Short mmCIF file of C-alpha atoms in Angstrom, two decimals:
data_model
loop_
_atom_site.label_atom_id
_atom_site.label_comp_id
_atom_site.label_asym_id
_atom_site.label_seq_id
_atom_site.Cartn_x
_atom_site.Cartn_y
_atom_site.Cartn_z
CA THR O 1 100.62 115.94 67.46
CA GLN O 2 98.66 113.22 68.86
CA LEU O 3 95.90 113.96 71.03
CA LEU O 4 95.92 110.86 73.80
CA GLU O 5 99.08 108.86 73.73
CA GLN O 6 98.56 105.19 74.75
CA SER O 7 101.50 102.96 76.88
CA PRO O 8 102.75 100.63 76.11
CA GLN O 9 101.99 100.27 72.70
CA PHE O 10 102.55 96.26 73.69
CA LEU O 11 102.52 93.96 76.66
CA SER O 12 102.86 90.73 76.50
CA ILE O 13 102.30 88.87 80.48
CA GLN O 14 101.83 85.57 81.91
CA GLU O 15 98.88 84.19 83.03
CA GLY O 16 97.56 85.61 87.02
CA GLU O 17 100.10 88.60 86.36
CA ASN O 18 98.81 92.29 87.50
CA LEU O 19 99.48 95.03 85.02
CA THR O 20 98.72 98.98 84.48
CA VAL O 21 97.73 100.52 80.81
CA TYR O 22 97.95 104.64 80.43
CA CYS O 23 96.35 106.85 78.79
CA ASN O 24 97.50 110.77 79.14
CA SER O 25 97.00 113.93 77.14
CA SER O 26 97.68 117.51 77.40
CA SER O 27 94.11 118.63 77.10
CA VAL O 28 91.28 118.19 79.81
CA PHE O 29 88.61 115.87 78.92
CA SER O 30 84.89 116.32 80.25
CA SER O 31 84.86 111.91 79.80
CA LEU O 32 87.40 109.49 79.17
CA GLN O 33 86.25 105.89 77.94
CA TRP O 34 88.20 103.26 77.38
CA TYR O 35 86.73 99.72 74.63
CA ARG O 36 88.68 96.93 74.15
CA GLN O 37 88.62 95.57 71.32
CA GLU O 38 88.97 91.37 70.43
CA PRO O 39 90.30 90.25 67.20
CA GLY O 40 88.28 90.18 64.48
CA GLU O 41 85.49 92.02 66.03
CA GLY O 42 84.78 95.99 66.86
CA PRO O 43 85.55 97.87 70.08
CA VAL O 44 83.43 96.82 72.82
CA LEU O 45 82.68 100.00 75.98
CA LEU O 46 84.39 98.61 78.81
CA VAL O 47 83.12 102.13 81.41
CA THR O 48 83.37 105.50 81.03
CA VAL O 49 84.58 108.34 84.02
CA VAL O 50 83.24 111.53 84.13
CA THR O 51 84.50 113.28 87.83
CA GLY O 52 88.63 113.68 88.62
CA GLY O 53 89.60 111.11 90.75
CA GLU O 54 87.30 108.99 89.97
CA VAL O 55 87.69 104.92 90.36
CA LYS O 56 84.94 102.48 88.83
CA LYS O 57 85.81 98.52 89.27
CA LEU O 58 84.57 95.99 86.49
CA LYS O 59 85.75 92.74 88.35
CA ARG O 60 89.37 92.64 88.28
CA LEU O 61 89.88 95.41 86.25
CA THR O 62 90.13 99.08 88.09
CA PHE O 63 90.23 102.51 86.03
CA GLN O 64 91.36 105.47 87.76
CA PHE O 65 90.46 109.56 85.65
CA GLY O 66 92.93 111.83 87.10
CA ASP O 67 92.19 114.73 89.67
CA ALA O 68 92.85 117.04 86.68
CA ARG O 69 90.98 115.08 83.92
CA LYS O 70 93.90 114.74 81.51
CA ASP O 71 94.56 111.52 82.23
CA SER O 72 93.10 107.89 82.52
CA SER O 73 94.96 104.14 83.93
CA LEU O 74 93.26 100.80 83.67
CA HIS O 75 95.00 98.29 85.94
CA ILE O 76 94.01 94.12 85.53
CA THR O 77 94.60 92.15 88.54
CA ALA O 78 95.32 88.25 88.42
CA ALA O 79 95.53 88.72 84.38
CA GLN O 80 93.61 85.87 82.05
CA PRO O 81 93.74 84.60 78.63
CA GLY O 82 90.13 86.18 78.08
CA ASP O 83 91.46 89.39 78.91
CA THR O 84 94.15 89.45 75.71
CA GLY O 85 93.11 92.25 73.21
CA LEU O 86 93.37 95.89 72.29
CA TYR O 87 92.73 98.32 74.89
CA LEU O 88 91.61 102.00 73.66
CA CYS O 89 91.02 105.05 75.68
CA ALA O 90 88.76 107.40 73.35
CA VAL O 91 88.15 111.44 74.67
CA SER O 92 84.56 113.81 74.00
CA GLY O 93 82.74 116.80 74.40
CA ASN O 94 80.88 117.77 71.74
CA THR O 95 82.59 116.36 69.13
CA PRO O 96 82.49 112.50 67.94
CA LEU O 97 85.06 110.44 70.11
CA VAL O 98 89.14 110.34 69.50
CA PHE O 99 90.99 107.45 69.61
CA GLY O 100 94.84 106.68 71.41
CA LYS O 101 96.91 104.42 69.10
CA GLY O 102 95.51 101.25 72.04
CA THR O 103 97.91 98.82 74.01
CA ARG O 104 97.81 95.56 72.65
CA LEU O 105 97.73 92.70 75.51
CA SER O 106 98.62 89.34 75.01
CA VAL O 107 97.74 87.10 78.11
CA ILE O 108 99.51 83.84 77.99
CA ALA O 109 98.35 80.91 79.59
CA ASN C 1 68.06 93.53 68.62
CA ALA C 2 71.16 93.03 65.90
CA GLY C 3 72.83 96.39 67.20
CA VAL C 4 74.92 97.28 64.16
CA THR C 5 75.61 94.87 60.68
CA GLN C 6 77.82 95.51 58.63
CA THR C 7 78.46 94.09 55.12
CA PRO C 8 80.55 93.11 53.37
CA LYS C 9 82.71 91.11 56.01
CA PHE C 10 85.82 91.12 53.80
CA ARG C 11 86.31 92.16 50.20
CA ILE C 12 89.33 92.69 47.52
CA LEU C 13 88.98 95.61 44.60
CA LYS C 14 91.20 96.38 41.86
CA ILE C 15 92.49 100.50 41.87
CA GLY C 16 90.23 102.57 40.60
CA GLN C 17 87.21 100.12 41.41
CA SER C 18 84.38 101.36 43.12
CA MET C 19 82.28 99.81 46.35
CA THR C 20 79.99 100.55 48.64
CA LEU C 21 80.18 99.16 52.32
CA GLN C 22 76.45 98.86 54.15
CA CYS C 23 76.16 99.78 57.36
CA THR C 24 72.55 99.52 59.24
CA GLN C 25 71.88 99.69 63.26
CA ASP C 26 68.63 99.41 64.72
CA MET C 27 68.46 100.77 67.79
CA ASN C 28 67.47 104.02 66.58
CA HIS C 29 70.58 105.46 67.49
CA ASN C 30 70.58 108.88 65.87
CA TYR C 31 74.46 109.76 65.51
CA MET C 32 76.22 107.23 63.56
CA TYR C 33 80.21 107.34 62.29
CA TRP C 34 82.56 105.78 59.78
CA TYR C 35 86.07 104.86 61.53
CA ARG C 36 89.59 103.09 59.56
CA GLN C 37 91.94 100.93 61.16
CA ASP C 38 95.19 100.57 59.88
CA PRO C 39 97.14 98.04 61.62
CA GLY C 40 98.91 99.52 64.63
CA MET C 41 96.64 102.44 65.21
CA GLY C 42 93.75 103.05 66.80
CA LEU C 43 90.43 103.90 65.14
CA LYS C 44 90.41 107.55 62.55
CA LEU C 45 86.83 108.94 61.93
CA ILE C 46 86.14 109.21 58.36
CA TYR C 47 82.63 110.30 58.22
CA TYR C 48 79.86 110.90 61.13
CA SER C 49 75.49 111.98 60.84
CA VAL C 50 73.84 113.09 63.67
CA GLY C 51 70.73 112.63 62.13
CA ALA C 52 68.76 111.43 58.76
CA GLY C 53 70.03 114.46 55.99
CA ILE C 54 72.75 115.00 57.36
CA THR C 55 76.81 114.49 57.06
CA ASP C 56 79.78 115.81 58.32
CA LYS C 57 83.04 115.23 57.69
CA GLY C 58 85.99 113.51 59.61
CA GLU C 59 89.56 113.32 60.11
CA VAL C 60 90.71 111.58 57.04
CA PRO C 61 87.53 111.68 54.58
CA ASN C 62 89.21 112.32 51.45
CA GLY C 63 88.29 109.54 48.87
CA TYR C 64 85.22 108.32 50.65
CA ASN C 65 81.52 109.86 50.75
CA VAL C 66 78.66 109.10 52.54
CA SER C 67 74.77 109.88 52.14
CA ARG C 68 72.40 109.34 55.53
CA SER C 69 68.58 109.20 54.06
CA THR C 70 67.33 106.69 56.66
CA THR C 71 67.69 106.73 60.71
CA GLU C 72 68.91 103.32 60.20
CA ASP C 73 71.13 103.51 56.81
CA PHE C 74 74.44 104.98 56.63
CA PRO C 75 76.50 103.34 53.54
CA LEU C 76 79.77 104.24 52.78
CA ARG C 77 80.66 104.94 48.82
CA LEU C 78 84.18 104.56 47.91
CA GLU C 79 84.92 105.75 44.62
CA LEU C 80 88.43 105.28 43.21
CA ALA C 81 89.94 102.04 45.34
CA ALA C 82 93.84 103.41 45.91
CA PRO C 83 95.76 100.69 47.82
CA SER C 84 96.07 103.47 50.93
CA GLN C 85 92.26 102.45 50.62
CA THR C 86 93.50 99.30 52.23
CA SER C 87 92.00 98.86 56.20
CA VAL C 88 89.65 97.54 58.50
CA TYR C 89 86.46 99.89 58.43
CA PHE C 90 84.31 99.79 61.45
CA CYS C 91 80.52 101.76 61.10
CA ALA C 92 79.12 102.61 64.73
CA SER C 93 76.39 104.34 66.72
CA SER C 94 75.19 105.94 69.74
CA ARG C 95 71.78 107.95 71.41
CA THR C 96 74.19 111.09 71.15
CA SER C 97 77.11 112.58 71.09
CA GLY C 98 79.35 112.99 73.77
CA ARG C 99 79.65 110.46 77.02
CA TYR C 100 77.40 108.55 75.76
CA THR C 101 78.16 104.70 74.68
CA GLN C 102 79.40 103.88 70.74
CA TYR C 103 78.44 100.81 69.60
CA PHE C 104 80.70 99.12 66.37
CA GLY C 105 80.13 97.08 63.56
CA PRO C 106 81.89 93.81 63.43
CA GLY C 107 83.63 95.65 60.68
CA THR C 108 85.05 95.14 56.80
CA ARG C 109 88.23 94.17 55.97
CA LEU C 110 89.08 95.81 52.63
CA THR C 111 92.10 95.14 50.39
CA VAL C 112 93.03 97.71 47.05
CA LEU C 113 95.51 95.62 44.77
#
C-alpha cells in the first residue's frame, strides 16, 4: 500500500493555464514537504507545511495542508514552461522522508 | 558551499561487477541518505545515516552496503551488480530528521547490462 498517493500522475497544459495537483494519504502527518525535480537533477525543496489548514504562497505557487493533516494540494497560477518538472510530496515524523511517486508536469509554450 | 556532490555522473556496469558511488556534503549535516529512483516512480530509500559510524537500512537495502566513517562522506557500495539495480541514485543530507530540508546531489545514472 502506497503511503502517499499523488494525482494526477501526468499533466500536460498550455502556458498560462492554472492547475492543481494533490497529495493524499489515510495517515496523519506532523509535516509535509513539496519538492520539485527538474530533468537530470535532484529534487529541491519548495515548501514545508506543518499546521492543519495552513496555506503558503511562493510566487505563483500556493500550497495547502488539509485540516486533518492527511492531504495537501499545490496550485499553480498562470503556469510557465519553467514550471515543468516532477512534483513530489514527502512526509516525515522521526524517520526519514517517505516520498510519493510524483506528478510529472509539462507546460507547453 | 558545493552542497552535496556525487560521482560518477554516469556508469555502465556488467552483471556481477562491483562499484562504489561516492557522496560528499560540505554542510556539516548529521543525516545522510541514499535513494534510488526508477522510471515513473518516486524515491525509495536504500540506506541512511544519522551520524558518523551509524547506518540503518531503508526500504530497499538488498544488494547494497554503506559506511559512514566521516561526517562528510557516505559511499554506497554495489557488490554484485544486477539488472534490477539499473536506476538513478541520489544522495541527500539534512541537519537532522523530520521537517528539515533534505539537500540532494545531482544523481548517478547507473545501467547494469
